[in-house]
Amino acid sequence: MTITRRTVLASTALAAAPIAGPALAQTASTPAPAQGAASRQAPGFYRYKVGDIEVTAINDGSAPRPLEGFIRNAELSAVQQAASDAFLPQNTIQNSFTALVLNNGGKLTLIDTGNGDSGAPTTGRWMENFRAAGLDPSQVNTVVISHFHGDHINGLRRKDGTAVFPNAEILVPAAEWAFWMDDARMNQVPENMRGGFLGARRVFGPIAKDVKQYAMDKEVVPGLTSIAAPGHTPGHTAFMLASGAGKLLILSDTANHPALFVRNPDWSAVFDMDADVARATRRKMLDMAASERAQVAFYHAPFPATGHIAKDGDGFRFVPVQWSPAV
């Protein structure tokens, strides 16, 4: 994999600062909120079943990014048209964050952990929503990490160094560990590009001897199999969750917002460290989902970030799940 100064810098960049939106208009039929009441949504969690395994999607908020420069290999006008076709703003894209909790026979497994207290001001909602779902960090048995970008690992450790899941076993992709924890590699990059390497050390350094590395095409925890999905990062990993007749293809960051990258799988996001490999991986994974009619879960799709993939011309189409009050 070819790593350039630009790709490492892009992969470790922080989300842009939030952009304020217009206030909702008050009308005669829309009573004003009670004095002192916060204008916030309900807790962001959503449960569904994959066979006998209960999946809870936990939202960590979102951070808007400028649409300009977000896609490397497409004209801004084409990107804006794709956003317009999906009824999205033509100047920004909301980068939302949704991690998963698996409950398999009472054993709790997290797949990624959100931004923790290190993200944009409009993120950091993960723990609040996790607790609202009736879950407790002390009861987490295992944390499985898909890759080492900060929005996936920073929820493991607060800024003050406190471990968030004190009783959990931490599992990481071997290829990610080899890349980001390599001191020689870190020392070769310019000072302003070291953030990703230093972030990985901040999170994993205090527990390095206890972190377990997993290989590809292996059952990481019961029912969850790792799938190599490189390009976004060298060891970026997707997963297949299977139980009974149920399947869930967990895409991690194989595709960002579906309106852009499912419809246009050959577009390259600024975060992808190896654009060519990432495009090939994206097509392969989306084709797998469409062919097998497997339900999919995204990390960056609009909440609850799950649905199905259908083939559509030279690209694909994302079909969100229908919300259900039943789990």
XYZ file of C-alpha atoms in Angstrom:
327
model
C 0.000 0.000 0.000
C 1.394 3.381 -0.979
C 1.176 5.934 1.813
C 1.715 9.573 0.896
C 1.909 12.703 3.026
C -1.515 13.745 1.752
C -3.235 10.435 2.526
C -1.930 10.215 6.089
C -2.771 13.850 6.755
C -6.296 13.401 5.392
C -6.870 10.212 7.369
C -5.990 11.848 10.671
C -7.793 15.161 10.198
C -10.401 16.131 12.777
C -13.996 16.769 11.798
C -14.873 20.337 10.901
C -16.514 22.582 13.472
C -20.321 22.373 13.534
C -22.412 24.800 11.553
C -25.425 26.285 13.254
C -28.802 25.659 11.640
C -31.905 27.861 11.600
C -34.260 27.792 14.529
C -37.643 26.168 14.046
C -40.419 28.691 13.436
C -43.194 28.933 15.979
C -46.769 28.854 14.733
C -50.148 28.984 16.355
C -50.406 25.205 16.081
C -46.834 24.590 17.280
C -46.549 25.417 20.983
C -43.242 26.776 22.189
C -41.199 24.387 24.321
C -41.516 24.735 28.077
C -39.171 27.301 29.547
C -35.798 25.698 30.256
C -36.515 22.594 28.176
C -33.598 21.515 25.995
C -34.181 21.333 22.254
C -32.769 17.851 21.785
C -33.790 14.617 20.147
C -34.721 11.454 22.002
C -31.835 9.121 22.909
C -30.151 7.697 19.823
C -30.304 3.928 20.111
C -32.099 1.334 17.998
C -32.342 -2.419 18.510
C -32.796 -5.221 16.000
C -32.120 -8.942 15.839
C -29.737 -10.947 13.688
C -30.863 -14.487 14.368
C -30.557 -14.893 18.132
C -28.119 -11.994 18.532
C -29.515 -8.640 19.625
C -27.847 -5.656 17.959
C -28.117 -2.170 19.431
C -27.023 0.738 17.254
C -25.671 3.589 19.408
C -25.376 7.060 17.875
C -22.509 9.392 18.781
C -23.828 12.536 17.115
C -22.546 13.995 13.869
C -20.124 16.583 12.536
C -20.652 18.567 9.339
C -17.809 18.763 6.818
C -17.527 20.999 3.748
C -18.666 19.154 0.651
C -15.918 20.855 -1.331
C -12.811 18.681 -1.169
C -14.655 15.734 0.371
C -14.472 13.675 -2.839
C -11.022 13.595 -4.417
C -11.824 12.328 -7.888
C -15.119 14.018 -8.785
C -16.004 17.562 -9.797
C -17.683 19.548 -7.038
C -20.698 20.102 -9.311
C -21.215 16.334 -9.618
C -20.943 15.886 -5.853
C -23.381 18.727 -5.261
C -25.813 17.172 -7.735
C -25.632 13.849 -5.902
C -26.328 15.661 -2.632
C -29.213 17.561 -4.204
C -30.681 14.335 -5.626
C -30.722 12.982 -2.066
C -32.298 16.206 -0.698
C -29.102 17.050 1.196
C -27.373 20.433 1.505
C -24.977 21.298 -1.303
C -22.333 22.896 0.884
C -21.872 20.417 3.744
C -22.222 16.723 4.488
C -23.213 15.444 7.920
C -20.664 12.860 9.015
C -22.616 10.845 11.580
C -21.213 8.143 13.862
C -22.987 4.926 14.871
C -21.293 2.050 16.691
C -22.824 -1.349 17.473
C -23.395 -3.370 20.622
C -23.912 -7.121 20.262
C -25.732 -9.067 22.970
C -25.084 -12.741 22.367
C -26.384 -14.884 25.209
C -25.755 -12.124 27.742
C -22.206 -11.408 26.547
C -21.780 -7.795 25.410
C -19.451 -6.969 22.515
C -18.855 -3.466 21.175
C -17.772 -2.862 17.604
C -15.918 0.460 17.812
C -16.472 3.093 20.484
C -17.182 6.517 19.009
C -15.327 9.787 19.570
C -15.369 9.763 23.351
C -14.624 13.249 24.674
C -12.127 13.975 21.881
C -14.405 14.762 18.927
C -16.248 17.764 17.562
C -18.684 19.542 19.942
C -21.649 17.927 18.180
C -20.297 14.435 18.947
C -19.652 12.704 22.257
C -23.236 11.483 22.745
C -22.313 7.796 22.658
C -22.130 7.065 26.393
C -25.322 8.999 27.128
C -27.165 6.973 24.475
C -25.492 3.736 25.587
C -26.773 4.234 29.132
C -30.192 5.290 27.853
C -30.364 1.892 26.161
C -30.031 0.294 29.600
C -26.381 -0.674 29.174
C -23.440 -0.230 31.533
C -19.775 0.127 30.516
C -18.657 -2.132 33.371
C -20.683 -4.989 31.848
C -18.949 -4.902 28.448
C -17.043 -8.139 27.881
C -15.261 -7.388 24.606
C -14.457 -4.394 22.427
C -13.651 -5.174 18.776
C -11.971 -2.354 16.849
C -12.341 -2.095 13.057
C -9.457 0.374 12.521
C -7.507 3.022 14.390
C -9.054 6.314 13.266
C -9.901 8.464 16.269
C -13.670 8.402 15.820
C -13.534 4.624 16.300
C -11.043 4.283 19.175
C -11.183 7.462 21.270
C -14.223 6.209 23.168
C -11.977 3.632 24.824
C -10.149 6.221 26.920
C -11.100 9.688 28.171
C -8.776 12.654 27.762
C -7.750 12.324 31.404
C -6.549 8.772 30.711
C -9.439 6.918 32.361
C -10.329 3.593 30.750
C -14.037 3.586 29.863
C -14.579 -0.191 29.717
C -12.435 -1.482 32.595
C -13.503 -5.115 32.372
C -13.429 -5.532 28.598
C -10.993 -7.494 26.478
C -9.739 -5.312 23.602
C -9.344 -6.897 20.148
C -7.715 -5.060 17.222
C -6.754 -5.950 13.626
C -3.162 -7.184 13.501
C -2.440 -5.144 10.356
C -3.676 -1.930 11.988
C -1.521 -2.510 15.048
C 1.518 -3.180 12.868
C 1.014 0.081 10.958
C -0.010 2.623 13.595
C 2.140 1.296 16.467
C 5.332 1.234 14.396
C 7.684 3.813 15.946
C 9.967 3.888 12.907
C 7.048 4.697 10.617
C 5.761 7.381 12.969
C 9.197 8.995 13.128
C 9.404 9.190 9.328
C 6.321 11.373 8.891
C 6.320 15.182 9.349
C 5.417 16.478 12.789
C 1.993 17.718 11.680
C 1.098 14.226 10.418
C 1.780 12.311 13.607
C -1.661 12.780 15.156
C -3.017 9.380 14.149
C 0.049 7.571 15.475
C 0.057 9.516 18.733
C -3.682 8.993 19.128
C -3.280 5.234 18.857
C -0.556 5.331 21.507
C -2.682 7.453 23.824
C -5.521 4.948 23.631
C -3.646 1.646 23.510
C -0.293 2.445 25.126
C -1.382 1.886 28.755
C -2.851 -1.527 27.880
C -0.510 -2.552 25.051
C 0.517 -5.824 26.689
C -3.116 -6.876 27.092
C -4.459 -5.895 23.656
C -5.141 -8.960 21.516
C -4.603 -8.842 17.761
C -6.896 -10.748 15.417
C -6.355 -12.002 11.876
C -8.677 -11.811 8.883
C -11.298 -14.422 7.980
C -11.442 -15.573 11.586
C -14.280 -15.730 14.083
C -13.327 -12.878 16.399
C -16.116 -13.549 18.912
C -18.894 -16.114 18.512
C -20.943 -15.251 15.422
C -18.658 -12.386 14.277
C -16.137 -13.026 11.484
C -13.516 -10.515 10.356
C -13.304 -9.548 6.664
C -10.290 -7.751 5.202
C -11.468 -4.391 3.818
C -8.261 -2.386 3.200
C -7.875 0.958 1.499
C -9.493 3.239 4.034
C -6.565 2.284 6.272
C -4.037 -0.556 5.816
C -5.810 -2.905 8.220
C -9.374 -1.616 7.949
C -11.786 -4.430 8.769
C -15.423 -5.224 8.030
C -17.356 -8.042 9.675
C -20.040 -10.598 8.978
C -22.372 -11.232 11.890
C -24.278 -14.495 11.479
C -26.805 -16.297 13.654
C -29.269 -18.867 12.402
C -30.590 -17.613 9.074
C -29.698 -13.994 9.928
C -26.744 -12.120 8.424
C -25.476 -8.596 8.990
C -22.572 -7.279 6.915
C -20.909 -4.618 9.064
C -19.205 -2.327 6.559
C -17.341 -0.108 9.057
C -15.902 2.727 6.901
C -15.971 0.886 3.578
C -18.470 3.524 2.456
C -19.193 6.884 4.038
C -22.587 8.532 3.355
C -24.676 6.160 1.167
C -26.073 9.009 -0.942
C -22.552 9.612 -2.217
C -20.563 6.382 -1.987
C -23.201 3.691 -2.513
C -24.607 5.511 -5.531
C -21.059 6.265 -6.724
C -18.786 3.499 -5.430
C -15.799 4.668 -7.485
C -15.633 8.038 -5.757
C -12.735 8.461 -3.342
C -13.250 10.003 0.076
C -10.602 12.295 1.501
C -10.199 9.852 4.419
C -9.175 6.877 2.259
C -5.427 6.312 2.574
C -5.174 4.210 -0.598
C -7.919 5.396 -2.937
C -7.533 2.642 -5.552
C -7.658 -0.159 -3.001
C -10.552 1.497 -1.168
C -12.619 1.719 -4.372
C -12.007 -1.955 -5.188
C -12.914 -2.946 -1.636
C -16.095 -0.852 -1.720
C -17.332 -2.432 -4.940
C -16.534 -5.919 -3.673
C -18.354 -5.401 -0.366
C -21.411 -3.710 -1.862
C -21.679 -6.423 -4.498
C -21.469 -9.061 -1.751
C -24.255 -7.371 0.193
C -26.482 -7.078 -2.883
C -25.835 -10.643 -4.076
C -26.396 -12.246 -0.670
C -29.268 -9.893 0.251
C -27.583 -9.467 3.602
C -28.592 -6.632 5.856
C -25.798 -4.081 6.191
C -24.663 -1.685 8.916
C -22.644 1.476 8.271
C -20.631 3.568 10.698
C -21.313 6.901 8.954
C -24.786 6.477 7.408
C -27.777 8.375 8.806
C -29.026 6.755 12.014
C -29.868 3.916 12.609
C -27.383 3.270 9.795
C -28.713 -0.100 8.659
C -30.603 -1.454 5.658
C -29.952 -3.311 2.411
C -27.982 -2.782 -0.789
C -29.551 -3.178 -4.238
C -27.749 -3.105 -7.566
C -28.667 -0.046 -9.623
C -27.024 0.433 -13.009
C -23.279 0.774 -12.604
C -23.682 1.570 -8.934
C -25.849 0.534 -6.024
C -28.761 1.824 -3.999
C -29.151 1.882 -0.214
C -32.578 0.819 1.093
C -32.939 1.759 4.789
C -34.714 -0.614 7.140
C -38.278 0.149 8.076
C -38.349 1.316 11.680
C -40.119 -1.153 13.939
C -41.229 -0.923 17.570
C -40.550 -4.657 17.917
C -37.009 -5.984 18.366
